[in-house]
């Protein structure tokens, strides 16, 4: 009989022992960038983890000890050894896994749909399956990022209704994943304190006990599940708003004639100042999505969040404007489309003369360096904007190709012979250190990530936040 955790007579000390001894089987639903490292950490502590994923290729690779998640230091070897020891197995059968487990950890995607409304369909699909195998004394842990109140208003009631168990007979806790891709194992093991909030006190107690065994850092127990959801979303909102401030300041570079990045670095020497870094936009399925977990979830009016979203979403067009300005200045195009007052602006919405016959290479299609994730990626938005404005677009990325995008693949080695009229660096992949700028005919280069120094070449460089050099 599997020992139970929630509302049992067992002492906390014996429950900890049972957890460590693997007597309380764990199921982790979602084996992606976050779920696989998390399942691995659970498995290294308990030796009894079943990972669940809907992608058969993921399941096969995990069972073969071959991590489908790359770019995570230590994960390859850990998955290999855990699979070999049988500490971590994977399945596509969520119902089976739910019937065998007593701790159910949900870490599937929470995205937004085309209307920017939160999409909890993956979480609801998993919760449906968990309910079929839920037993009194079990614990359900939500690690996915959720709109505040989702657990209280949607997930917990779903579990009660679908499992035929009464509320108060099983635990539900929100323990949001705060990890960054590229350092997932270290973060999950305890770079940051772990936030835990239960739908009731016993749920919070049990979740706190489990994570106190799992992580090396302190546990921050908050009042309830909704508070824990809010903590995670607030962290993301803070980041999106602060990146928007940095991007707005970067627009002042030309007007002020100053290096805004230098000014930001100097301002940040004050302990109370933490202005973030300007860039070509905000990508990934986290930071640009979380504002909608508030804006399009409840009837709230939070103008700052939508304003910041607008500022960050406008950065790809800002980058393309700088390309158009640079080309127009280089080509001294006579018939640059003017505005009624006679002023010529390259940001005119009609296809820009400067871009119409230009070939532009975009370096970087993933949302940040080293991570194979393209959702809301600035590089992809820049390709689309360039195409919309008449340019011929090439794209290079070491992790993904341009299939299905408004761009044609180009390798780093081919760039000089392709002789693009302009180049945009959207993602600072290490692979781009190999670009032979000296061999490339003079071009307009817009550096969105402040990683290039082309002062010894004939290229005209614009750096977001520093201006023309
Ligand atoms: N990627 C990140 O940096 C972070 C993500 N998070 C949150 O973690 C959650 C997961 O994100 P990622 O791991 O990045 O997503 P991901 O897209 O890398 O992986 C998701 C995995 O879940 C699987 N999946 C989808 N639907 C499923 C279902 N119904 N049942 C079982 N498996 C299913 C997919 O096949 C995929 O393997 C999201 O809520 C996200 O907001 C939190 C912190 C950091
Ligand atoms: C508050 C916070 O730092 N959240 C982290 C964030 O990680 P994520 O992988 O989404 O990357 P990120 O560093 O926030 O970058 C998101 C996007 O924003 C851009 N970015 C980031 C920071 C900055 O100063 N300027 C900027 O332009 C990045 O280039 C990228 O396109 O979101 C993760 C998440 O919640 O999924 C979270 O766990 C991570 O800790």
PDB file of C-alpha atoms and ligand atoms in Angstrom, residues 34 145 177-181 183 187 192 232 234-239 242-243 246-247 275-288 290 366-369 371 376-378 426 449, ligand 2:
ATOM      1  CA  UNK A  34      11.455  22.618 -17.441  1.00  0.00           C
ATOM      2  CA  UNK A 145       2.919  29.231 -14.599  1.00  0.00           C
ATOM      3  CA  UNK A 177       8.973  26.891 -11.579  1.00  0.00           C
ATOM      4  CA  UNK A 178      11.287  29.950 -11.419  1.00  0.00           C
ATOM      5  CA  UNK A 179      14.083  28.469 -13.476  1.00  0.00           C
ATOM      6  CA  UNK A 180      15.855  29.872 -16.522  1.00  0.00           C
ATOM      7  CA  UNK A 181      16.662  27.643 -19.454  1.00  0.00           C
ATOM      8  CA  UNK A 183      20.784  26.625 -15.920  1.00  0.00           C
ATOM      9  CA  UNK A 187      18.001  26.569 -10.487  1.00  0.00           C
ATOM     10  CA  UNK A 192      16.372  30.580  -5.798  1.00  0.00           C
ATOM     11  CA  UNK A 232       5.334  33.824 -10.336  1.00  0.00           C
ATOM     12  CA  UNK A 234       4.456  39.217 -10.827  1.00  0.00           C
ATOM     13  CA  UNK A 235       8.111  38.247 -11.391  1.00  0.00           C
ATOM     14  CA  UNK A 236       7.397  38.062 -15.098  1.00  0.00           C
ATOM     15  CA  UNK A 237       5.404  41.322 -15.150  1.00  0.00           C
ATOM     16  CA  UNK A 238       8.254  43.090 -13.365  1.00  0.00           C
ATOM     17  CA  UNK A 239      10.623  41.852 -16.060  1.00  0.00           C
ATOM     18  CA  UNK A 242      11.463  46.894 -16.913  1.00  0.00           C
ATOM     19  CA  UNK A 243      12.615  45.643 -20.289  1.00  0.00           C
ATOM     20  CA  UNK A 246      15.050  49.977 -21.168  1.00  0.00           C
ATOM     21  CA  UNK A 247      13.693  49.789 -24.720  1.00  0.00           C
ATOM     22  CA  UNK A 275      17.215  49.216 -15.437  1.00  0.00           C
ATOM     23  CA  UNK A 276      17.190  46.156 -17.665  1.00  0.00           C
ATOM     24  CA  UNK A 277      18.876  45.714 -21.063  1.00  0.00           C
ATOM     25  CA  UNK A 278      17.549  47.185 -24.334  1.00  0.00           C
ATOM     26  CA  UNK A 279      17.075  44.690 -27.151  1.00  0.00           C
ATOM     27  CA  UNK A 280      15.226  43.931 -30.407  1.00  0.00           C
ATOM     28  CA  UNK A 281      12.129  42.681 -28.579  1.00  0.00           C
ATOM     29  CA  UNK A 282      10.969  40.249 -25.865  1.00  0.00           C
ATOM     30  CA  UNK A 283      10.568  36.603 -26.836  1.00  0.00           C
ATOM     31  CA  UNK A 284       9.871  33.201 -25.372  1.00  0.00           C
ATOM     32  CA  UNK A 285       6.554  31.782 -24.151  1.00  0.00           C
ATOM     33  CA  UNK A 286       6.933  33.299 -20.704  1.00  0.00           C
ATOM     34  CA  UNK A 287       7.695  36.984 -20.295  1.00  0.00           C
ATOM     35  CA  UNK A 288       5.660  38.220 -23.282  1.00  0.00           C
ATOM     36  CA  UNK A 290       2.423  36.486 -18.593  1.00  0.00           C
ATOM     37  CA  UNK A 366      15.384  31.790 -31.387  1.00  0.00           C
ATOM     38  CA  UNK A 367      14.309  34.170 -28.619  1.00  0.00           C
ATOM     39  CA  UNK A 368      17.611  34.088 -26.821  1.00  0.00           C
ATOM     40  CA  UNK A 369      21.056  32.588 -27.333  1.00  0.00           C
ATOM     41  CA  UNK A 371      17.887  28.006 -26.334  1.00  0.00           C
ATOM     42  CA  UNK A 376       7.347  35.256 -29.807  1.00  0.00           C
ATOM     43  CA  UNK A 377      10.933  35.460 -31.054  1.00  0.00           C
ATOM     44  CA  UNK A 378      12.083  38.990 -32.062  1.00  0.00           C
ATOM     45  CA  UNK A 426      18.707  39.593 -33.300  1.00  0.00           C
ATOM     46  CA  UNK A 449      22.308  42.731 -28.646  1.00  0.00           C
TER      47      UNK A 449
HETATM   48  C1  LIG B   2      11.755  37.086 -13.948  1.00  0.00           C
HETATM   49  C2  LIG B   2      12.714  36.282 -14.759  1.00  0.00           C
HETATM   50  O1  LIG B   2      13.896  36.521 -14.750  1.00  0.00           O
HETATM   51  N1  LIG B   2      12.198  35.289 -15.492  1.00  0.00           N
HETATM   52  C3  LIG B   2      13.066  34.433 -16.266  1.00  0.00           C
HETATM   53  C4  LIG B   2      12.477  34.301 -17.669  1.00  0.00           C
HETATM   54  O2  LIG B   2      13.376  33.554 -18.411  1.00  0.00           O
HETATM   55  P1  LIG B   2      13.308  33.526 -20.043  1.00  0.00           P
HETATM   56  O3  LIG B   2      13.925  32.247 -20.462  1.00  0.00           O
HETATM   57  O4  LIG B   2      11.933  33.852 -20.513  1.00  0.00           O
HETATM   58  O5  LIG B   2      14.340  34.621 -20.546  1.00  0.00           O
HETATM   59  P2  LIG B   2      14.504  36.158 -20.229  1.00  0.00           P
HETATM   60  O6  LIG B   2      15.918  36.351 -19.863  1.00  0.00           O
HETATM   61  O7  LIG B   2      13.465  36.676 -19.330  1.00  0.00           O
HETATM   62  O8  LIG B   2      14.283  36.799 -21.708  1.00  0.00           O
HETATM   63  C5  LIG B   2      13.012  36.898 -22.269  1.00  0.00           C
HETATM   64  C6  LIG B   2      13.181  37.792 -23.502  1.00  0.00           C
HETATM   65  O9  LIG B   2      13.473  39.127 -23.077  1.00  0.00           O
HETATM   66  C7  LIG B   2      14.707  39.576 -23.630  1.00  0.00           C
HETATM   67  N2  LIG B   2      15.370  40.399 -22.616  1.00  0.00           N
HETATM   68  C8  LIG B   2      15.617  39.885 -21.378  1.00  0.00           C
HETATM   69  C9  LIG B   2      16.183  40.684 -20.413  1.00  0.00           C
HETATM   70  C10 LIG B   2      16.512  42.032 -20.712  1.00  0.00           C
HETATM   71  O10 LIG B   2      17.043  42.786 -19.881  1.00  0.00           O
HETATM   72  N3  LIG B   2      16.256  42.506 -21.969  1.00  0.00           N
HETATM   73  C11 LIG B   2      15.688  41.722 -22.928  1.00  0.00           C
HETATM   74  O11 LIG B   2      15.470  42.180 -24.048  1.00  0.00           O
HETATM   75  C12 LIG B   2      15.470  38.317 -23.988  1.00  0.00           C
HETATM   76  O12 LIG B   2      16.366  38.541 -25.061  1.00  0.00           O
HETATM   77  C13 LIG B   2      14.340  37.367 -24.401  1.00  0.00           C
HETATM   78  O13 LIG B   2      13.972  37.555 -25.746  1.00  0.00           O
HETATM   79  O14 LIG B   2      11.199  33.685 -17.591  1.00  0.00           O
HETATM   80  C14 LIG B   2      11.215  32.394 -16.971  1.00  0.00           C
HETATM   81  C15 LIG B   2       9.809  31.871 -16.995  1.00  0.00           C
HETATM   82  O15 LIG B   2       9.013  32.205 -16.166  1.00  0.00           O
HETATM   83  O16 LIG B   2       9.531  31.099 -17.883  1.00  0.00           O
HETATM   84  C16 LIG B   2      11.732  32.524 -15.545  1.00  0.00           C
HETATM   85  O17 LIG B   2      11.685  31.275 -14.891  1.00  0.00           O
HETATM   86  C17 LIG B   2      13.116  33.073 -15.605  1.00  0.00           C
HETATM   87  O18 LIG B   2      13.631  33.198 -14.286  1.00  0.00           O
END
